[in-house]
PDB file of C-alpha atoms in Angstrom:
ATOM      1  CA  MET X   1     -26.240 -16.467  -9.474  1.00  0.00           C
ATOM      2  CA  VAL X   2     -28.775 -14.862  -7.770  1.00  0.00           C
ATOM      3  CA  ALA X   3     -28.082 -16.866  -4.370  1.00  0.00           C
ATOM      4  CA  LEU X   4     -24.350 -16.014  -4.859  1.00  0.00           C
ATOM      5  CA  LEU X   5     -25.896 -12.354  -4.952  1.00  0.00           C
ATOM      6  CA  VAL X   6     -28.124 -12.787  -2.134  1.00  0.00           C
ATOM      7  CA  PHE X   7     -25.998 -15.004   0.340  1.00  0.00           C
ATOM      8  CA  PHE X   8     -22.374 -13.650  -0.343  1.00  0.00           C
ATOM      9  CA  LEU X   9     -21.903 -10.617  -2.536  1.00  0.00           C
ATOM     10  CA  ILE X  10     -24.351  -8.566  -0.565  1.00  0.00           C
ATOM     11  CA  PRO X  11     -23.658  -9.623   3.029  1.00  0.00           C
ATOM     12  CA  ALA X  12     -19.754  -9.085   1.952  1.00  0.00           C
ATOM     13  CA  TYR X  13     -20.673  -5.474   0.653  1.00  0.00           C
ATOM     14  CA  PHE X  14     -22.343  -4.469   4.170  1.00  0.00           C
ATOM     15  CA  ILE X  15     -19.322  -6.088   6.110  1.00  0.00           C
ATOM     16  CA  SER X  16     -16.821  -4.046   4.100  1.00  0.00           C
ATOM     17  CA  ALA X  17     -19.071  -1.029   4.294  1.00  0.00           C
ATOM     18  CA  SER X  18     -19.417  -1.028   8.334  1.00  0.00           C
ATOM     19  CA  ARG X  19     -15.427  -2.051   8.745  1.00  0.00           C
ATOM     20  CA  MET X  20     -14.596   1.315   6.678  1.00  0.00           C
ATOM     21  CA  LYS X  21     -17.223   3.245   8.852  1.00  0.00           C
ATOM     22  CA  PHE X  22     -15.130   1.781  11.939  1.00  0.00           C
ATOM     23  CA  PHE X  23     -11.594   2.818  10.832  1.00  0.00           C
ATOM     24  CA  ALA X  24     -12.815   6.072   9.485  1.00  0.00           C
ATOM     25  CA  GLU X  25     -14.744   7.026  12.776  1.00  0.00           C
ATOM     26  CA  ASN X  26     -11.450   5.974  14.841  1.00  0.00           C
ATOM     27  CA  LEU X  27      -9.444   8.440  12.944  1.00  0.00           C
ATOM     28  CA  SER X  28     -12.244  11.239  13.004  1.00  0.00           C
ATOM     29  CA  SER X  29     -12.198  11.193  16.899  1.00  0.00           C
ATOM     30  CA  GLN X  30      -8.126  11.143  16.951  1.00  0.00           C
ATOM     31  CA  ASN X  31      -6.673  14.097  18.543  1.00  0.00           C
ATOM     32  CA  GLU X  32      -4.108  15.923  16.853  1.00  0.00           C
ATOM     33  CA  GLY X  33      -0.468  16.256  18.844  1.00  0.00           C
ATOM     34  CA  GLU X  34      -1.598  13.055  21.133  1.00  0.00           C
ATOM     35  CA  ARG X  35       1.527  11.346  22.963  1.00  0.00           C
ATOM     36  CA  LEU X  36       1.159   7.410  22.530  1.00  0.00           C
ATOM     37  CA  SER X  37       4.214   5.351  23.923  1.00  0.00           C
ATOM     38  CA  GLY X  38       4.678   1.627  22.844  1.00  0.00           C
ATOM     39  CA  ILE X  39       3.015   1.541  19.703  1.00  0.00           C
ATOM     40  CA  SER X  40       4.044  -2.410  18.164  1.00  0.00           C
ATOM     41  CA  GLY X  41       3.810  -3.865  15.316  1.00  0.00           C
ATOM     42  CA  ARG X  42       5.080  -5.271  12.101  1.00  0.00           C
ATOM     43  CA  ILE X  43       5.940  -3.271   9.303  1.00  0.00           C
ATOM     44  CA  ILE X  44       3.797  -4.608   5.657  1.00  0.00           C
ATOM     45  CA  LYS X  45       4.607  -1.937   3.254  1.00  0.00           C
ATOM     46  CA  LYS X  46       7.556   0.538   3.262  1.00  0.00           C
ATOM     47  CA  GLU X  47       6.964   3.927   0.874  1.00  0.00           C
ATOM     48  CA  PHE X  48       9.640   7.066   0.394  1.00  0.00           C
ATOM     49  CA  LYS X  49       7.623  10.138  -0.504  1.00  0.00           C
ATOM     50  CA  LYS X  50       8.422  13.697  -0.285  1.00  0.00           C
ATOM     51  CA  GLU X  51      11.644  12.902   1.398  1.00  0.00           C
ATOM     52  CA  LYS X  52       9.884  11.122   4.295  1.00  0.00           C
ATOM     53  CA  TYR X  53       9.311   7.247   5.015  1.00  0.00           C
ATOM     54  CA  ARG X  54       5.474   6.105   5.393  1.00  0.00           C
ATOM     55  CA  TYR X  55       5.234   2.745   6.983  1.00  0.00           C
ATOM     56  CA  THR X  56       2.040   0.777   7.081  1.00  0.00           C
ATOM     57  CA  VAL X  57       2.373  -1.497  10.553  1.00  0.00           C
ATOM     58  CA  LYS X  58       0.171  -4.120  11.581  1.00  0.00           C
ATOM     59  CA  LEU X  59      -0.571  -3.246  14.862  1.00  0.00           C
ATOM     60  CA  ASP X  60      -0.219  -5.476  18.101  1.00  0.00           C
ATOM     61  CA  ARG X  61      -0.564  -2.743  20.824  1.00  0.00           C
ATOM     62  CA  PRO X  62      -2.252  -0.885  21.787  1.00  0.00           C
ATOM     63  CA  SER X  63      -5.185  -3.517  22.012  1.00  0.00           C
ATOM     64  CA  ASP X  64      -7.972  -0.738  21.795  1.00  0.00           C
ATOM     65  CA  LEU X  65      -6.330  -0.022  18.142  1.00  0.00           C
ATOM     66  CA  ARG X  66      -7.171  -2.732  15.492  1.00  0.00           C
ATOM     67  CA  GLY X  67      -6.187  -3.059  12.252  1.00  0.00           C
ATOM     68  CA  TYR X  68      -3.098  -0.878  10.616  1.00  0.00           C
ATOM     69  CA  GLY X  69      -1.170   2.010  11.863  1.00  0.00           C
ATOM     70  CA  LEU X  70       0.326   4.462   9.219  1.00  0.00           C
ATOM     71  CA  LEU X  71       3.631   5.715  10.936  1.00  0.00           C
ATOM     72  CA  ILE X  72       5.495   8.527   8.993  1.00  0.00           C
ATOM     73  CA  THR X  73       9.023   9.887  10.036  1.00  0.00           C
ATOM     74  CA  ASP X  74      12.074  11.629   8.395  1.00  0.00           C
ATOM     75  CA  ASN X  75      14.630   9.833  10.309  1.00  0.00           C
ATOM     76  CA  PHE X  76      14.256   6.704  10.338  1.00  0.00           C
ATOM     77  CA  ASP X  77      14.905   4.330   7.801  1.00  0.00           C
ATOM     78  CA  LEU X  78      13.445   0.973   9.161  1.00  0.00           C
ATOM     79  CA  PRO X  79      13.391  -2.632   7.645  1.00  0.00           C
ATOM     80  CA  MET X  80      10.686  -4.055   5.520  1.00  0.00           C
ATOM     81  CA  ASP X  81       8.789  -6.950   7.484  1.00  0.00           C
ATOM     82  CA  GLY X  82      10.545  -6.012  11.057  1.00  0.00           C
ATOM     83  CA  ARG X  83       8.520  -5.543  14.293  1.00  0.00           C
ATOM     84  CA  ILE X  84       8.943  -2.282  16.128  1.00  0.00           C
ATOM     85  CA  VAL X  85       8.118  -0.585  19.287  1.00  0.00           C
ATOM     86  CA  ALA X  86       7.354   3.261  18.692  1.00  0.00           C
ATOM     87  CA  ASP X  87       6.983   6.346  20.555  1.00  0.00           C
ATOM     88  CA  CYS X  88       4.770   8.531  18.438  1.00  0.00           C
ATOM     89  CA  THR X  89       2.525  11.670  17.853  1.00  0.00           C
ATOM     90  CA  THR X  90      -0.872  11.465  16.535  1.00  0.00           C
ATOM     91  CA  MET X  91      -1.537  13.577  13.058  1.00  0.00           C
ATOM     92  CA  ARG X  92      -4.882  15.342  12.079  1.00  0.00           C
ATOM     93  CA  VAL X  93      -6.892  13.250   9.485  1.00  0.00           C
ATOM     94  CA  THR X  94      -9.752  15.182   8.201  1.00  0.00           C
ATOM     95  CA  GLY X  95     -12.963  14.272   5.900  1.00  0.00           C
ATOM     96  CA  ALA X  96     -13.772  15.865   2.503  1.00  0.00           C
ATOM     97  CA  GLU X  97     -13.682  19.766   3.277  1.00  0.00           C
ATOM     98  CA  ASN X  98     -15.576  20.478  -0.121  1.00  0.00           C
ATOM     99  CA  GLU X  99     -18.422  18.166  -1.458  1.00  0.00           C
ATOM    100  CA  GLY X 100     -16.202  15.632  -3.801  1.00  0.00           C
ATOM    101  CA  GLY X 101     -13.143  16.307  -2.568  1.00  0.00           C
ATOM    102  CA  PHE X 102     -10.348  13.999  -1.038  1.00  0.00           C
ATOM    103  CA  ASP X 103     -11.854  12.426   2.095  1.00  0.00           C
ATOM    104  CA  SER X 104      -8.421  11.409   4.338  1.00  0.00           C
ATOM    105  CA  GLU X 105     -11.143   9.318   6.916  1.00  0.00           C
ATOM    106  CA  VAL X 106     -12.765   7.347   4.410  1.00  0.00           C
ATOM    107  CA  TYR X 107      -9.548   6.832   2.573  1.00  0.00           C
ATOM    108  CA  TYR X 108      -7.363   5.249   5.263  1.00  0.00           C
ATOM    109  CA  GLY X 109     -10.594   3.775   6.658  1.00  0.00           C
ATOM    110  CA  SER X 110     -11.059   1.766   3.150  1.00  0.00           C
ATOM    111  CA  HIS X 111      -7.368   0.106   3.677  1.00  0.00           C
ATOM    112  CA  GLY X 112      -8.197  -0.654   7.834  1.00  0.00           C
ATOM    113  CA  ILE X 113      -5.939   1.922   9.326  1.00  0.00           C
ATOM    114  CA  SER X 114      -6.831   3.196  12.471  1.00  0.00           C
ATOM    115  CA  LEU X 115      -3.782   5.264  13.178  1.00  0.00           C
ATOM    116  CA  VAL X 116      -1.853   7.844  11.799  1.00  0.00           C
ATOM    117  CA  ALA X 117       1.121   9.308  13.286  1.00  0.00           C
ATOM    118  CA  TRP X 118       4.392  10.865  13.237  1.00  0.00           C
ATOM    119  CA  ILE X 119       7.545   8.801  14.930  1.00  0.00           C
ATOM    120  CA  GLU X 120       9.425  10.132  17.409  1.00  0.00           C
ATOM    121  CA  ASP X 121      11.429   7.468  18.421  1.00  0.00           C
ATOM    122  CA  VAL X 122      11.437   3.953  17.243  1.00  0.00           C
ATOM    123  CA  LYS X 123      13.266   0.583  18.284  1.00  0.00           C
ATOM    124  CA  VAL X 124      13.655  -2.719  15.719  1.00  0.00           C
ATOM    125  CA  ILE X 125      12.904  -5.630  17.897  1.00  0.00           C
ATOM    126  CA  GLU X 126      13.056  -8.105  15.312  1.00  0.00           C
ATOM    127  CA  ARG X 127      14.535  -7.723  11.557  1.00  0.00           C
ATOM    128  CA  GLY X 128      12.285  -9.929   9.871  1.00  0.00           C
ATOM    129  CA  PHE X 129      12.437 -11.753   6.406  1.00  0.00           C
ATOM    130  CA  PHE X 130      16.000  -9.995   4.801  1.00  0.00           C
ATOM    131  CA  ALA X 131      14.219 -10.773   1.113  1.00  0.00           C
ATOM    132  CA  TYR X 132      11.580  -8.056   1.748  1.00  0.00           C
ATOM    133  CA  GLU X 133      13.910  -5.245   2.174  1.00  0.00           C
ATOM    134  CA  LEU X 134      15.672  -6.549  -0.639  1.00  0.00           C
ATOM    135  CA  LEU X 135      12.898  -6.505  -2.970  1.00  0.00           C
ATOM    136  CA  TYR X 136      12.154  -3.061  -1.806  1.00  0.00           C
ATOM    137  CA  GLU X 137      15.396  -1.685  -2.505  1.00  0.00           C
ATOM    138  CA  LEU X 138      15.209  -3.648  -6.128  1.00  0.00           C
ATOM    139  CA  ARG X 139      11.901  -1.705  -6.596  1.00  0.00           C
ATOM    140  CA  GLU X 140      13.477   1.732  -5.454  1.00  0.00           C
ATOM    141  CA  ARG X 141      15.950   1.454  -8.155  1.00  0.00           C
ATOM    142  CA  ILE X 142      13.764   0.572 -10.918  1.00  0.00           C
ATOM    143  CA  ALA X 143      11.671   3.475  -9.926  1.00  0.00           C
ATOM    144  CA  ALA X 144      14.937   5.699 -10.316  1.00  0.00           C
ATOM    145  CA  VAL X 145      15.536   4.503 -13.614  1.00  0.00           C
ATOM    146  CA  TYR X 146      12.362   5.316 -14.975  1.00  0.00           C
ATOM    147  CA  ALA X 147      12.651   9.200 -12.840  1.00  0.00           C
ATOM    148  CA  ASN X 148      15.695   9.775 -14.542  1.00  0.00           C
ATOM    149  CA  THR X 149      15.797   8.342 -18.316  1.00  0.00           C
ATOM    150  CA  LEU X 150      12.260   9.356 -18.711  1.00  0.00           C
ATOM    151  CA  PRO X 151       9.856  12.728 -18.804  1.00  0.00           C
ATOM    152  CA  GLY X 152       7.895  13.186 -15.584  1.00  0.00           C
ATOM    153  CA  GLU X 153       4.640  12.052 -17.179  1.00  0.00           C
ATOM    154  CA  GLU X 154       5.875   8.872 -18.436  1.00  0.00           C
ATOM    155  CA  GLY X 155       8.387   7.853 -15.924  1.00  0.00           C
ATOM    156  CA  GLY X 156       5.642   8.368 -13.397  1.00  0.00           C
ATOM    157  CA  LEU X 157       2.832   6.106 -15.645  1.00  0.00           C
ATOM    158  CA  LEU X 158       5.365   3.226 -15.988  1.00  0.00           C
ATOM    159  CA  SER X 159       6.158   3.323 -11.873  1.00  0.00           C
ATOM    160  CA  ALA X 160       2.460   3.255 -11.748  1.00  0.00           C
ATOM    161  CA  MET X 161       1.912   0.488 -14.036  1.00  0.00           C
ATOM    162  CA  ALA X 162       5.078  -1.842 -13.197  1.00  0.00           C
ATOM    163  CA  LEU X 163       5.375  -1.222  -9.719  1.00  0.00           C
ATOM    164  CA  GLY X 164       2.192   0.009  -8.003  1.00  0.00           C
ATOM    165  CA  ASP X 165       3.336   3.563  -7.019  1.00  0.00           C
ATOM    166  CA  LYS X 166       1.243   6.293  -8.165  1.00  0.00           C
ATOM    167  CA  SER X 167       3.046   8.899  -6.522  1.00  0.00           C
ATOM    168  CA  GLU X 168       4.482  10.694  -9.196  1.00  0.00           C
ATOM    169  CA  LEU X 169       1.611  10.695 -11.371  1.00  0.00           C
ATOM    170  CA  SER X 170      -0.044  14.351 -11.594  1.00  0.00           C
ATOM    171  CA  ASN X 171      -3.515  14.787 -10.677  1.00  0.00           C
ATOM    172  CA  ASP X 172      -4.306  15.582 -14.145  1.00  0.00           C
ATOM    173  CA  VAL X 173      -3.126  12.082 -15.789  1.00  0.00           C
ATOM    174  CA  ARG X 174      -5.129  10.176 -13.061  1.00  0.00           C
ATOM    175  CA  THR X 175      -8.061  12.113 -13.858  1.00  0.00           C
ATOM    176  CA  LEU X 176      -7.648  11.233 -17.483  1.00  0.00           C
ATOM    177  CA  PHE X 177      -7.530   7.707 -16.685  1.00  0.00           C
ATOM    178  CA  SER X 178     -10.375   7.592 -14.229  1.00  0.00           C
ATOM    179  CA  ASP X 179     -12.922   9.875 -16.509  1.00  0.00           C
ATOM    180  CA  SER X 180     -12.090   7.011 -19.484  1.00  0.00           C
ATOM    181  CA  GLY X 181     -12.352   3.731 -17.403  1.00  0.00           C
ATOM    182  CA  LEU X 182      -9.123   2.998 -18.269  1.00  0.00           C
ATOM    183  CA  ALA X 183      -8.045   3.281 -14.516  1.00  0.00           C
ATOM    184  CA  HIS X 184      -7.283  -0.394 -14.285  1.00  0.00           C
ATOM    185  CA  LEU X 185      -4.228   0.039 -16.655  1.00  0.00           C
ATOM    186  CA  LEU X 186      -2.179   1.804 -14.225  1.00  0.00           C
ATOM    187  CA  ALA X 187      -1.276  -1.306 -12.125  1.00  0.00           C
ATOM    188  CA  VAL X 188      -0.034  -4.907 -13.555  1.00  0.00           C
ATOM    189  CA  SER X 189      -2.808  -7.173 -11.907  1.00  0.00           C
ATOM    190  CA  GLY X 190      -2.257 -11.055 -11.792  1.00  0.00           C
ATOM    191  CA  LEU X 191      -4.941 -11.347 -14.508  1.00  0.00           C
ATOM    192  CA  HIS X 192      -2.276  -9.171 -16.616  1.00  0.00           C
ATOM    193  CA  ILE X 193       0.725 -11.490 -15.630  1.00  0.00           C
ATOM    194  CA  SER X 194      -1.000 -14.603 -15.986  1.00  0.00           C
ATOM    195  CA  ILE X 195      -2.257 -13.982 -19.566  1.00  0.00           C
ATOM    196  CA  VAL X 196       1.425 -13.342 -20.577  1.00  0.00           C
ATOM    197  CA  GLY X 197       2.813 -16.292 -18.491  1.00  0.00           C
ATOM    198  CA  MET X 198       0.324 -18.491 -20.228  1.00  0.00           C
ATOM    199  CA  GLY X 199       1.152 -17.183 -23.841  1.00  0.00           C
ATOM    200  CA  ILE X 200       4.800 -17.686 -23.082  1.00  0.00           C
ATOM    201  CA  PHE X 201       3.854 -21.280 -21.748  1.00  0.00           C
ATOM    202  CA  ARG X 202       2.056 -22.055 -24.784  1.00  0.00           C
ATOM    203  CA  LEU X 203       4.236 -20.699 -27.199  1.00  0.00           C
ATOM    204  CA  LEU X 204       7.219 -22.747 -25.532  1.00  0.00           C
ATOM    205  CA  LYS X 205       5.159 -25.837 -25.400  1.00  0.00           C
ATOM    206  CA  ARG X 206       4.625 -25.489 -29.298  1.00  0.00           C
ATOM    207  CA  GLN X 207       8.440 -25.514 -29.981  1.00  0.00           C
ATOM    208  CA  GLY X 208       8.628 -28.635 -28.484  1.00  0.00           C
ATOM    209  CA  CYS X 209       9.642 -27.794 -24.934  1.00  0.00           C
ATOM    210  CA  SER X 210       8.591 -29.775 -21.860  1.00  0.00           C
ATOM    211  CA  TYR X 211       6.101 -29.269 -19.438  1.00  0.00           C
ATOM    212  CA  ALA X 212       8.681 -28.257 -16.635  1.00  0.00           C
ATOM    213  CA  LEU X 213      10.824 -26.432 -19.015  1.00  0.00           C
ATOM    214  CA  SER X 214       8.216 -24.272 -19.916  1.00  0.00           C
ATOM    215  CA  GLY X 215       6.497 -23.767 -16.652  1.00  0.00           C
ATOM    216  CA  VAL X 216      10.122 -22.677 -15.361  1.00  0.00           C
ATOM    217  CA  LEU X 217      10.765 -20.566 -18.034  1.00  0.00           C
ATOM    218  CA  SER X 218       7.468 -18.714 -18.334  1.00  0.00           C
TER     219      SER X 218
END
């Protein structure tokens, strides 16, 4: 355990910290309103919040920008996994204005984002795998069911747990979960899924089902 800590965890921590610092510094040097042409990449994440689409794009170009770009628009509904070329205008990203306040630079930097920009014009050059867009639409429909049939806090809580969408959670609810050490409950993790899956698998095996059938059903 000591060897693991020294030779793996500590170097991994410093690599992660330096990577986050690199992206945060990129964002801090970004000038608001700067026009960038020919931003290209593949859409790996798509969200619709506050009447705007937010796309996380794995950047191909320009070469001096590494990692991911967060591109925002209220006009263009682009397909998941699609490759795009866009003309954008950079947006302001700030650090924490008060001690303990939200630090956009650190937050985006920790996610490997080196560009935050508003899409002025965009062209889809490759549609990508159609199933990604279908899954996105399914996720949005499920979230709509939660929002339309449950009160605000309950609907937002279910969306966070089942879909990983925390946008409908109030700051008070997030703070309560965080302060009580239960923030991990706000998302269904791989551990949760594996526990449920193995529980169903073992239950089916005890009922006499074959390995193949138990595996498929679980």
